[in-house]
mmCIF file of C-alpha atoms in Angstrom:
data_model
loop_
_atom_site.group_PDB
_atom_site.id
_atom_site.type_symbol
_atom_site.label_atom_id
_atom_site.label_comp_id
_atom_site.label_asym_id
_atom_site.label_seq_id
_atom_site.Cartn_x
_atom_site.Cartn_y
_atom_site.Cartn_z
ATOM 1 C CA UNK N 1 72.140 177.626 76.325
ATOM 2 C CA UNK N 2 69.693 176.505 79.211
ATOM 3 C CA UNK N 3 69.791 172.096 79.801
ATOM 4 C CA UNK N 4 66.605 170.585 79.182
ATOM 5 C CA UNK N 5 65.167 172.526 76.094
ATOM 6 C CA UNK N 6 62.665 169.202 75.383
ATOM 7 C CA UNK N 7 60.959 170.047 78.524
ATOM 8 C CA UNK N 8 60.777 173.914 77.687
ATOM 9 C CA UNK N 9 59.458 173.292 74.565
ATOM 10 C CA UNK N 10 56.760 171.746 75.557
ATOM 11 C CA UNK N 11 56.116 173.860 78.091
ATOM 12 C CA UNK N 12 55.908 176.469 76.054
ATOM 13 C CA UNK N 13 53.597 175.369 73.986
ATOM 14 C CA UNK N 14 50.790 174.287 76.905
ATOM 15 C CA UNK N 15 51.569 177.920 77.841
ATOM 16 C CA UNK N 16 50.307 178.789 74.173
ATOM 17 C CA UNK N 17 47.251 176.917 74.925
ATOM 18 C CA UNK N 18 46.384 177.112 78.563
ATOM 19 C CA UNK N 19 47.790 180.214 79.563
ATOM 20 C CA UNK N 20 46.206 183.353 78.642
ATOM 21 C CA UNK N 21 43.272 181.773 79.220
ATOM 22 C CA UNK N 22 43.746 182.766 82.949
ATOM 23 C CA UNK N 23 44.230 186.335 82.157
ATOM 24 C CA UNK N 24 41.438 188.910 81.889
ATOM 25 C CA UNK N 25 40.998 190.241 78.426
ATOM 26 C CA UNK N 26 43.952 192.864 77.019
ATOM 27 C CA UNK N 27 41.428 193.379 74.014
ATOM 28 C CA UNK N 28 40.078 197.066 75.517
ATOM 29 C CA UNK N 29 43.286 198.035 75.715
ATOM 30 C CA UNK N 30 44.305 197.860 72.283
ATOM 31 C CA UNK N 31 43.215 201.306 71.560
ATOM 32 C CA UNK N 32 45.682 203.173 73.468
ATOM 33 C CA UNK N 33 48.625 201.856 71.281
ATOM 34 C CA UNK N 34 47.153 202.176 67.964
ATOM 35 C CA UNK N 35 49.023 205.209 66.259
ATOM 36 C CA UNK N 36 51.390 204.701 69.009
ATOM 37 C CA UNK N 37 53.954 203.061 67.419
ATOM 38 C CA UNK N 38 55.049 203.548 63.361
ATOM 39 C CA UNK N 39 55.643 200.789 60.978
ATOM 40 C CA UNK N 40 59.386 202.674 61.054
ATOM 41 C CA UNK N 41 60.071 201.546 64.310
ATOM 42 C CA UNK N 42 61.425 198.228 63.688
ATOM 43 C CA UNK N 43 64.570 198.684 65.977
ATOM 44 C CA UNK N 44 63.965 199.537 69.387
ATOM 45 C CA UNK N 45 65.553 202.485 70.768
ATOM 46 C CA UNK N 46 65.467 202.555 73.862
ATOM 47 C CA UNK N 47 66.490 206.385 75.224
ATOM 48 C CA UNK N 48 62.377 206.199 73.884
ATOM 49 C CA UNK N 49 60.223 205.226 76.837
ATOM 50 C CA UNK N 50 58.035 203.639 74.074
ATOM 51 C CA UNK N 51 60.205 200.628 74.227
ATOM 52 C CA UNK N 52 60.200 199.710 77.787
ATOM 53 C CA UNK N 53 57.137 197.664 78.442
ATOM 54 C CA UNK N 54 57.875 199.077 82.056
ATOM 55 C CA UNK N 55 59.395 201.865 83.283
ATOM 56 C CA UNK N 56 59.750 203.887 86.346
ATOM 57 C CA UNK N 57 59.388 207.058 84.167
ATOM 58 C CA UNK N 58 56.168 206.330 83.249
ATOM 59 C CA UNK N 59 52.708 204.847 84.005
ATOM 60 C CA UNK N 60 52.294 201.290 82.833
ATOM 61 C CA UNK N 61 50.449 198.060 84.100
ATOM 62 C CA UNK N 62 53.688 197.569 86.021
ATOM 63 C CA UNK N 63 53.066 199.858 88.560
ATOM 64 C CA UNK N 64 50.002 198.371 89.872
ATOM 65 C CA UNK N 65 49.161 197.185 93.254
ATOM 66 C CA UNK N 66 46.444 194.713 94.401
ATOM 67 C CA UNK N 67 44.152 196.456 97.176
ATOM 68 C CA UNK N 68 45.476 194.699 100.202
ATOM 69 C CA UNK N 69 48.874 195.733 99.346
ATOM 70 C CA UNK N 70 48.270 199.672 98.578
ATOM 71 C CA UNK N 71 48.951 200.897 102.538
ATOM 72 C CA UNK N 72 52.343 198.763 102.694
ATOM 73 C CA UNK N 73 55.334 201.390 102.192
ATOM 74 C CA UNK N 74 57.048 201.553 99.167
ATOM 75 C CA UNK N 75 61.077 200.931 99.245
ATOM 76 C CA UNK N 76 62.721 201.401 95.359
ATOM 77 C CA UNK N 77 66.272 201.367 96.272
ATOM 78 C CA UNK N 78 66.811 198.526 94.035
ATOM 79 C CA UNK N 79 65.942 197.660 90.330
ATOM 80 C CA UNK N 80 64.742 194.863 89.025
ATOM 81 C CA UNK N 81 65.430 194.055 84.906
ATOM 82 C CA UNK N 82 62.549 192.316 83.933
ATOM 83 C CA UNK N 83 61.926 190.338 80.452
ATOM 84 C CA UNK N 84 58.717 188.917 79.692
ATOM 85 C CA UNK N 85 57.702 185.739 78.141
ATOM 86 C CA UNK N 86 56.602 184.425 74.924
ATOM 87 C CA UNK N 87 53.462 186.812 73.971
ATOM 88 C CA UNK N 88 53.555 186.465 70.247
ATOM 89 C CA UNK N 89 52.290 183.328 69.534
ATOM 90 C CA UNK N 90 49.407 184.080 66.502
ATOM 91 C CA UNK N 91 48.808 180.245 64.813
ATOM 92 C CA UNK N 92 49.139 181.997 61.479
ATOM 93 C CA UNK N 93 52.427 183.119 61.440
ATOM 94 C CA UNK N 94 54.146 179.736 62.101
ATOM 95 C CA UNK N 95 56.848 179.590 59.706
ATOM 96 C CA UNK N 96 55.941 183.060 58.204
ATOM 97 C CA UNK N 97 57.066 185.323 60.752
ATOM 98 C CA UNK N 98 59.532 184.537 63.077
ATOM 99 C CA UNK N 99 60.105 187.935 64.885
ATOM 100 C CA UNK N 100 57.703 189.793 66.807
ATOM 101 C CA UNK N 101 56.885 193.134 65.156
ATOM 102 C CA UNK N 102 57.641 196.350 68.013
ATOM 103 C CA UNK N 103 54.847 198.284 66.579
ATOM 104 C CA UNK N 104 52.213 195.695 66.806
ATOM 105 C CA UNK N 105 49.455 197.328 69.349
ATOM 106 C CA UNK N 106 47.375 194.174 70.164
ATOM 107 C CA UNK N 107 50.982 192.402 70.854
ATOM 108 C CA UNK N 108 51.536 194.998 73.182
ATOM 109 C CA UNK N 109 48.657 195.446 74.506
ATOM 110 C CA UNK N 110 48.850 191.493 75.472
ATOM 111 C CA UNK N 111 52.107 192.233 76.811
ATOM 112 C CA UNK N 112 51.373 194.889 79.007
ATOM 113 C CA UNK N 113 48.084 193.314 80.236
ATOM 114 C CA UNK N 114 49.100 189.849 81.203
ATOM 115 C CA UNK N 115 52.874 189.789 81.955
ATOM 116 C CA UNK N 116 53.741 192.980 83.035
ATOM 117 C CA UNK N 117 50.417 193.765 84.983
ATOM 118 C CA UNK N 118 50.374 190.242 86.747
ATOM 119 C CA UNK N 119 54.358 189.212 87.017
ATOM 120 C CA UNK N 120 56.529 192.007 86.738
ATOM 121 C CA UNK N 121 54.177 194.131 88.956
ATOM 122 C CA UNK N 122 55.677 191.834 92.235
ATOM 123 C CA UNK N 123 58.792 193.660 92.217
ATOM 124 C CA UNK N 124 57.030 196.843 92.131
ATOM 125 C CA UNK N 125 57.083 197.423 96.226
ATOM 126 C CA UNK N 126 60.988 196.818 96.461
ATOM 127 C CA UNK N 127 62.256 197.804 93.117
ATOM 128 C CA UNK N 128 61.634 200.278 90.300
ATOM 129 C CA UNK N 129 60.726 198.124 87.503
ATOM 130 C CA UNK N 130 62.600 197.854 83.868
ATOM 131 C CA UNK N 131 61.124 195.773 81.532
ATOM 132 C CA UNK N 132 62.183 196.285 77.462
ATOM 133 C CA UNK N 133 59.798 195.491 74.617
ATOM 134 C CA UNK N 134 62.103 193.361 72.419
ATOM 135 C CA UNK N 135 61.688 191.481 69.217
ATOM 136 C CA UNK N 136 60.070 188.616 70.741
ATOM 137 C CA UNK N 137 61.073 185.450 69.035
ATOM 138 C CA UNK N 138 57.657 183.644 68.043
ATOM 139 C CA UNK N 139 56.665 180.398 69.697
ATOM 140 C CA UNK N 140 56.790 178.192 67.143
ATOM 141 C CA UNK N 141 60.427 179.239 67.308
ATOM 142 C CA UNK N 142 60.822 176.406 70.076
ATOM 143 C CA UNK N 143 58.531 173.821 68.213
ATOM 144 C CA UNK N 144 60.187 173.861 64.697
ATOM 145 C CA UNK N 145 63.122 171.278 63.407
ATOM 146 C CA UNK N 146 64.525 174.235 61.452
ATOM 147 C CA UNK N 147 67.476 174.683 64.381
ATOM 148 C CA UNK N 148 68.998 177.306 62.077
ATOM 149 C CA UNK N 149 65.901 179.750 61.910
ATOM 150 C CA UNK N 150 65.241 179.231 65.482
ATOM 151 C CA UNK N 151 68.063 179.687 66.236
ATOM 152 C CA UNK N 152 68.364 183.134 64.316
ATOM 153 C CA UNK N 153 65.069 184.220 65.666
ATOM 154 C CA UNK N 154 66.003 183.918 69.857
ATOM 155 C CA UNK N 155 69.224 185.284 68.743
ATOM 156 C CA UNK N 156 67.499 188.505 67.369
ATOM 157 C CA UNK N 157 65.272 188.633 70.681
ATOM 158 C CA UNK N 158 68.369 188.399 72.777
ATOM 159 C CA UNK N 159 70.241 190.957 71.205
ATOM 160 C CA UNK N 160 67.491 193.810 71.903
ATOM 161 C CA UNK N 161 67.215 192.170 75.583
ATOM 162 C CA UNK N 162 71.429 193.121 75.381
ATOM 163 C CA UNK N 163 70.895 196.368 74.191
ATOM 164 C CA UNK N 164 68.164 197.663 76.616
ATOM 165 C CA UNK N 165 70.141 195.778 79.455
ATOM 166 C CA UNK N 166 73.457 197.773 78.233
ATOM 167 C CA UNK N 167 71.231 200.723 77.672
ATOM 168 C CA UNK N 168 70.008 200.050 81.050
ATOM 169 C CA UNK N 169 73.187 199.964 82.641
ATOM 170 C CA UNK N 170 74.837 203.426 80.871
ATOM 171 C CA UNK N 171 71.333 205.524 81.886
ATOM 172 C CA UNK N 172 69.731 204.583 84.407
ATOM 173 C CA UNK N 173 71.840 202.083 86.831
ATOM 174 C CA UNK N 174 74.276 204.407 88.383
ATOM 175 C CA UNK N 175 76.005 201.488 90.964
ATOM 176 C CA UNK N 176 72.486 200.677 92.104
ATOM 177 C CA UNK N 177 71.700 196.716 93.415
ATOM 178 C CA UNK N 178 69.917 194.976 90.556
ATOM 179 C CA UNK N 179 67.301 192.127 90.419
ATOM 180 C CA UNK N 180 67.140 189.989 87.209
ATOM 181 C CA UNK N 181 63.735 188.095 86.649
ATOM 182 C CA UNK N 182 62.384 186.390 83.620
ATOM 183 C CA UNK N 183 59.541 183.892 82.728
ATOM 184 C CA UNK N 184 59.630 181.497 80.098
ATOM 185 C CA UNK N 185 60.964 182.692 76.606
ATOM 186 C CA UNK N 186 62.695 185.541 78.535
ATOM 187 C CA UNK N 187 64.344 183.113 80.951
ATOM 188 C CA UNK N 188 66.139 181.839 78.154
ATOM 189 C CA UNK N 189 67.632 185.581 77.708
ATOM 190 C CA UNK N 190 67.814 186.265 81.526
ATOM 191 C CA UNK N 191 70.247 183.510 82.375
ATOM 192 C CA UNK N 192 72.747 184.291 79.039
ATOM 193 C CA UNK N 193 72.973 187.970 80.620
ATOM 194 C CA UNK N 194 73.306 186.810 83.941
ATOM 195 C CA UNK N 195 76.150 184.379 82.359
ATOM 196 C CA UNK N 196 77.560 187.076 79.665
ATOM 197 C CA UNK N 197 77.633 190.052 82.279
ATOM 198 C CA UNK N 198 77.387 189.300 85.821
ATOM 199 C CA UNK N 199 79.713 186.052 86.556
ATOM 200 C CA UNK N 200 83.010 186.848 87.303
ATOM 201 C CA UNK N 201 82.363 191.212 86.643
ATOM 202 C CA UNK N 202 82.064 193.579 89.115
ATOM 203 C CA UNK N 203 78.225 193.661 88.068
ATOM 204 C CA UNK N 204 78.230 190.638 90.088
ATOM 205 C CA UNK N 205 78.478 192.278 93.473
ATOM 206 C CA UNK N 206 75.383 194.416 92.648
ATOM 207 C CA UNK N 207 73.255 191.332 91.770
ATOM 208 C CA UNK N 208 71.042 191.439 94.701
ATOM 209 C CA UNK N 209 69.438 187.880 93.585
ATOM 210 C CA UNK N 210 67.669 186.446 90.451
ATOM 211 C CA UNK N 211 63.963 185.331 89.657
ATOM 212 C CA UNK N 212 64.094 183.303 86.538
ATOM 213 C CA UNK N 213 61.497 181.151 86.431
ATOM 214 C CA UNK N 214 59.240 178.967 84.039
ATOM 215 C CA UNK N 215 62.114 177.207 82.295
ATOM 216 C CA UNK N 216 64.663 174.265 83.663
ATOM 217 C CA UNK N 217 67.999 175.616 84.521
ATOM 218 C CA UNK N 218 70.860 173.346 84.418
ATOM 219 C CA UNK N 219 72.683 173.360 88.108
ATOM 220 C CA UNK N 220 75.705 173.124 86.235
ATOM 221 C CA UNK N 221 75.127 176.277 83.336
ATOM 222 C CA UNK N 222 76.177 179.239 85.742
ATOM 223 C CA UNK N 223 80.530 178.578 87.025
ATOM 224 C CA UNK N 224 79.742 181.120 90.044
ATOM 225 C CA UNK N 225 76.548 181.807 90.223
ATOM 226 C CA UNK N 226 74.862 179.248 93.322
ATOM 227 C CA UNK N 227 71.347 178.123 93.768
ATOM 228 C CA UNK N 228 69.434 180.000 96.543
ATOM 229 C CA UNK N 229 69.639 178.023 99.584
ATOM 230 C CA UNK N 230 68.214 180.204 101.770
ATOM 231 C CA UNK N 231 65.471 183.196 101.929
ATOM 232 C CA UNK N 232 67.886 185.803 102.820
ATOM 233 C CA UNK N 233 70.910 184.350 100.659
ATOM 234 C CA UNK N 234 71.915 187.014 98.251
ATOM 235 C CA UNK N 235 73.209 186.947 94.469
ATOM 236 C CA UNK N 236 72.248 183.405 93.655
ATOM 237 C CA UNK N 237 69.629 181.872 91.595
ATOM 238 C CA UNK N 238 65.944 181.501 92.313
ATOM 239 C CA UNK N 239 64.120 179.270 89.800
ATOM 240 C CA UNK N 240 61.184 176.796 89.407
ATOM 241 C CA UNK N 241 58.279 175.782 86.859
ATOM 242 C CA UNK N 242 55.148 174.696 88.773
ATOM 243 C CA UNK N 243 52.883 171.387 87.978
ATOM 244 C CA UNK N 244 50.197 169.460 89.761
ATOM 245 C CA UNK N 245 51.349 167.046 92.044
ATOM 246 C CA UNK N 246 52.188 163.929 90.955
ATOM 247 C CA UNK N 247 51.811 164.722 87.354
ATOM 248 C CA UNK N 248 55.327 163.874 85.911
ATOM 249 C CA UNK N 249 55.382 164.500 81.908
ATOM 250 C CA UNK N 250 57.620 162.420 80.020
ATOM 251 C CA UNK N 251 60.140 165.306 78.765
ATOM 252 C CA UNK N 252 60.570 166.104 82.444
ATOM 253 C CA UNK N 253 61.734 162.267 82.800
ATOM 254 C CA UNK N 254 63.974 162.484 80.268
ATOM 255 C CA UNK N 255 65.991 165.017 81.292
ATOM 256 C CA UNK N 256 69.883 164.428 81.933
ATOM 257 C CA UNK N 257 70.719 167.367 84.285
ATOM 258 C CA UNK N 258 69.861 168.554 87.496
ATOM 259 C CA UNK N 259 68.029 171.478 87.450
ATOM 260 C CA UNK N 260 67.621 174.568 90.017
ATOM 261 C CA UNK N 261 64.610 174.515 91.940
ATOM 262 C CA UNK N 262 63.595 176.887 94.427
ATOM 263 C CA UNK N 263 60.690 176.286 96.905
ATOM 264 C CA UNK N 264 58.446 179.658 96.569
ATOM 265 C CA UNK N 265 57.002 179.375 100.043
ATOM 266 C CA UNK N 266 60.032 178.471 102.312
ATOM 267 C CA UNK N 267 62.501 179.821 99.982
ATOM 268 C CA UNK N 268 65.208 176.909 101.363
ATOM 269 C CA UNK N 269 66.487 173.528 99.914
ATOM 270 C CA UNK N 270 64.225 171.109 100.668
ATOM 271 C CA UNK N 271 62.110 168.342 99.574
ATOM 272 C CA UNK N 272 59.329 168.884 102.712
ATOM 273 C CA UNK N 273 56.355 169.926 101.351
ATOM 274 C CA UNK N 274 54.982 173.236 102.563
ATOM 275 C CA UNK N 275 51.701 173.706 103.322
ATOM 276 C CA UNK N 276 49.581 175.755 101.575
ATOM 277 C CA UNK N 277 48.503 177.424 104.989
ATOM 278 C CA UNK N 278 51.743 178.934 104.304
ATOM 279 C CA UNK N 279 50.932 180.469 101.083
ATOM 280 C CA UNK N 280 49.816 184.450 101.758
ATOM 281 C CA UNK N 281 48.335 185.167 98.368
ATOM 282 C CA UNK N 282 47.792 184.468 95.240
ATOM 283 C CA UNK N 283 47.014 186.943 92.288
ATOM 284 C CA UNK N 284 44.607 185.349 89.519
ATOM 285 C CA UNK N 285 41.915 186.367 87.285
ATOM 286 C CA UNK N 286 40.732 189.484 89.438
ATOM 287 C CA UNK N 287 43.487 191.528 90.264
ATOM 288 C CA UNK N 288 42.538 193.153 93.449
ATOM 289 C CA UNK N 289 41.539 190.144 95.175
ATOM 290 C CA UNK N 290 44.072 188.166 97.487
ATOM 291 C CA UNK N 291 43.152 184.548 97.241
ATOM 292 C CA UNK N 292 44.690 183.252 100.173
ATOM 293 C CA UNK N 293 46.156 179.777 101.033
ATOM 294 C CA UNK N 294 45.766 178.562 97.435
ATOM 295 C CA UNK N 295 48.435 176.216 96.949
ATOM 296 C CA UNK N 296 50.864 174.137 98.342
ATOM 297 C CA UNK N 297 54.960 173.502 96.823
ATOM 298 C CA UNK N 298 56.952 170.543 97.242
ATOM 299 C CA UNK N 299 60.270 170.369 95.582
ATOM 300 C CA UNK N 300 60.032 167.589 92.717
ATOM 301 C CA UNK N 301 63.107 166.449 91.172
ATOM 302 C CA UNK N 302 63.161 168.734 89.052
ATOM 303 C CA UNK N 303 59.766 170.277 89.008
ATOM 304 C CA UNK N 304 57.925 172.260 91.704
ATOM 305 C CA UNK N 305 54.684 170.415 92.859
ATOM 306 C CA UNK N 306 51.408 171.864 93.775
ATOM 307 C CA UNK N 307 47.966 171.010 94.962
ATOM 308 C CA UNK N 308 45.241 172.301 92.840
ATOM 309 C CA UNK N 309 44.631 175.526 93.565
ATOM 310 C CA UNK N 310 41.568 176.322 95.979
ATOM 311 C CA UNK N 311 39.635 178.347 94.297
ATOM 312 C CA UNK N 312 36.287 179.006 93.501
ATOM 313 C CA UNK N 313 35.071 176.337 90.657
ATOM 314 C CA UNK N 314 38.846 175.267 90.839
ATOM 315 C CA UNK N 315 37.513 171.999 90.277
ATOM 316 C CA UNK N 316 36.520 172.533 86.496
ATOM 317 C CA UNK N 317 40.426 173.196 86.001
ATOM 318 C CA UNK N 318 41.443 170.346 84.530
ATOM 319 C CA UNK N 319 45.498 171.341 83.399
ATOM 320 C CA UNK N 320 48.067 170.046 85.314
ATOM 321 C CA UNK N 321 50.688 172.290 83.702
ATOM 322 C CA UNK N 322 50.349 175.746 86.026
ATOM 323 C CA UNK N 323 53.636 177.292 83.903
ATOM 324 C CA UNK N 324 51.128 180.672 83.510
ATOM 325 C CA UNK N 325 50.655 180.865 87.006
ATOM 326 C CA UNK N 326 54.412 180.199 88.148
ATOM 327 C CA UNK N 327 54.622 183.635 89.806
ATOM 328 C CA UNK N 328 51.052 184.643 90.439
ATOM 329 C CA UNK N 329 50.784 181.774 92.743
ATOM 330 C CA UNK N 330 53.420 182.993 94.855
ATOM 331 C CA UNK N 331 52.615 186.711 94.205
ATOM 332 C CA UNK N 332 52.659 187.744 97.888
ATOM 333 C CA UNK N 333 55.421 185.351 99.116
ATOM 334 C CA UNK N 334 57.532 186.506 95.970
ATOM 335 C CA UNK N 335 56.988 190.142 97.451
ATOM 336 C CA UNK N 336 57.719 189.160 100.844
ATOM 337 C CA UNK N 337 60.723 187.470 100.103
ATOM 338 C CA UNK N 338 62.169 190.318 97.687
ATOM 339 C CA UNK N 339 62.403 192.502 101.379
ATOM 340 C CA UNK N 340 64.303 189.736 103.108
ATOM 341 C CA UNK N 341 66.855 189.669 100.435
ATOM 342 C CA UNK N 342 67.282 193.807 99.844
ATOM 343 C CA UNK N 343 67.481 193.777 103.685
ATOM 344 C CA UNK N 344 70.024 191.066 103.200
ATOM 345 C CA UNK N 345 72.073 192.698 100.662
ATOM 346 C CA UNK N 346 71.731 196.034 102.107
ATOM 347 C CA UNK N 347 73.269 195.039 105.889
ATOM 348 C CA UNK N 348 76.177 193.176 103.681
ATOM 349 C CA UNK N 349 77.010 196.283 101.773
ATOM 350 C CA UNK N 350 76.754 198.073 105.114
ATOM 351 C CA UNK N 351 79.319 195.181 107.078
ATOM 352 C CA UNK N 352 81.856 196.311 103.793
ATOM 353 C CA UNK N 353 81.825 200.385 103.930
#
């Protein structure tokens, strides 16, 4: 579906490796789902709040807010439809189990705790936040050379992605503007909705913009949907997957179509490279602390660049691969630039009425 699946795959699997590792651990938070969930609920249902990862209904990881950014107001007029990446990724099940089990509490738990708390929890100051738990397709799902069961298995994951989204939409939308994000394994499932629902629909004039990041999007996969080319530009397509600079990996190299590439910190089309004094905030290990002027981002081809982050002991990082920290990063200029396009989008629906 999405050009360029070489270069995911791989990615995908250095997230396996690298990844978590820059998360605190979701372990002590196990507890609270054990019991939760029954070995029954192997469809999700999702008019049960247990199903949504995150939900405005409810308290969830999704709903925090790093310290600096508790006294800013609040403005929810918009939603965002978030899907999380690739958390089931247990060594032992390669080639056992293909599909993520819903009532699996430490999968959960590691869901909760690492995407939701530290990705989808950027929209939280503009947007109330949906996020479904869905049958997750496992990551060796990308890695395999059995096409068919790979196949089969994203193809179950996107279908519970299409039922909360349709769920979604029936519930809880009411002609509100909409945000679609995504990372990684969910991008995959982002851009089909965006593709199956939004081009050419009158869902598409409620698309405020979309964040879907971590994965290379062909240029040429959306008819109608355009790149963002501009921080204020509204329904278009933000995306980018973030490696050191000059570190240029072979599948990258090899790949035959231009993908979309948004610059995080100037939020135009450009190759310029922009500074990391530009850079507000990052959100890493510790929550609560804003690590400022981290990084830099310079459009790549078809990569974003960055300087290694400055960081305490940032030296003893030794990846070059940053895919787990494609939107912590950014965290604050993510936030900011979620305001400039509602502000955007809301003056243009004005300009219409």
């Amino acid at each position: 579906m999405i050009d360029s699946k070489k270069g995911f795959l791989f990615l995908s699997l250095l997230f396996v490796l690298t990844g978590y590792g820059c998360f605190p651990s979701y372990n002590t938070q196990t507890g609270e789902y054990k019991n939760f969930f029954q070995p029954s609920d192997s469809i999700p249902d999702y008019s049960n709040f247990k199903f949504w990862a995150a939900h405005p209904w409810k308290k969830d990881p999704s709903d925090s807010i790093p310290l600096s950014l508790r006294k800013i107001p609040i403005d929810t007029s918009v939603d965002v439809f978030f899907i999380h990446p690739t958390s089931f990724t247990d060594p032992h099940l390669n080639d056992l189990v293909w599909n993520a089990s819903l009532s699996d509490a430490d999968l959960n738990a590691k869901t909760d705790y690492t995407s939701i708390l530290y990705q989808a929890s950027v929209f939280n100051g503009s947007c109330r936040v949906f996020a479904p738990r869905y049958r997750q397709a496992h990551y060796f799902s990308f890695l395999t050379k059995d096409t068919l069961k790979s196949k089969a298995a994203l193809s179950l994951a996107y279908k519970d992605v299409e039922a909360a989204f349709l769920y979604y939409l029936k519930n809880y939308n009411n002609g509100r503007p909409l945000i679609i994000a995504s990372h990684s394994q969910g991008t995959l499932h982002a851009a089909l909705l965006l593709k199956e629902y939004f081009e050419n629909t009158p869902l598409q004039q409620q698309l405020v913009a979309a964040y879907i990041v971590g994965l290379p999007v062909s240029e040429t996969y959306f008819s109608l949907l355009e790149p963002c080319a501009t921080p204020t530009q509204t329904g278009c397509i933000n995306s980018w997957r973030t490696l050191r600079t000059g570190y240029m990996p072979d599948y990258v190299q090899q790949e035959k179509t231009k993908a979309i590439v948004t610059n995080p910190l100037s939020w135009i089309k450009t190759d310029s490279l922009i500074s990391r004094k530009k850079n507000e905030g990052s959100v890493l290990y510790n929550f609560n602390r804003k690590y400022k002027y981290t990084n830099s981002a310079k459009i790549e081809g078809n990569i974003l660049w960055t300087n290694r982050p400055r960081i305490f002991f940032s030296f003893l990082l030794k990846t070059k691969n940053y895919h787990a920290g494609d939107y912590n990063l950014f965290y604050y200029s993510i936030r900011e630039n979620l305001k400039q396009r509602i502000a955007a989008f809301t003056l243009k629906e004005k300009s219409m009425q």
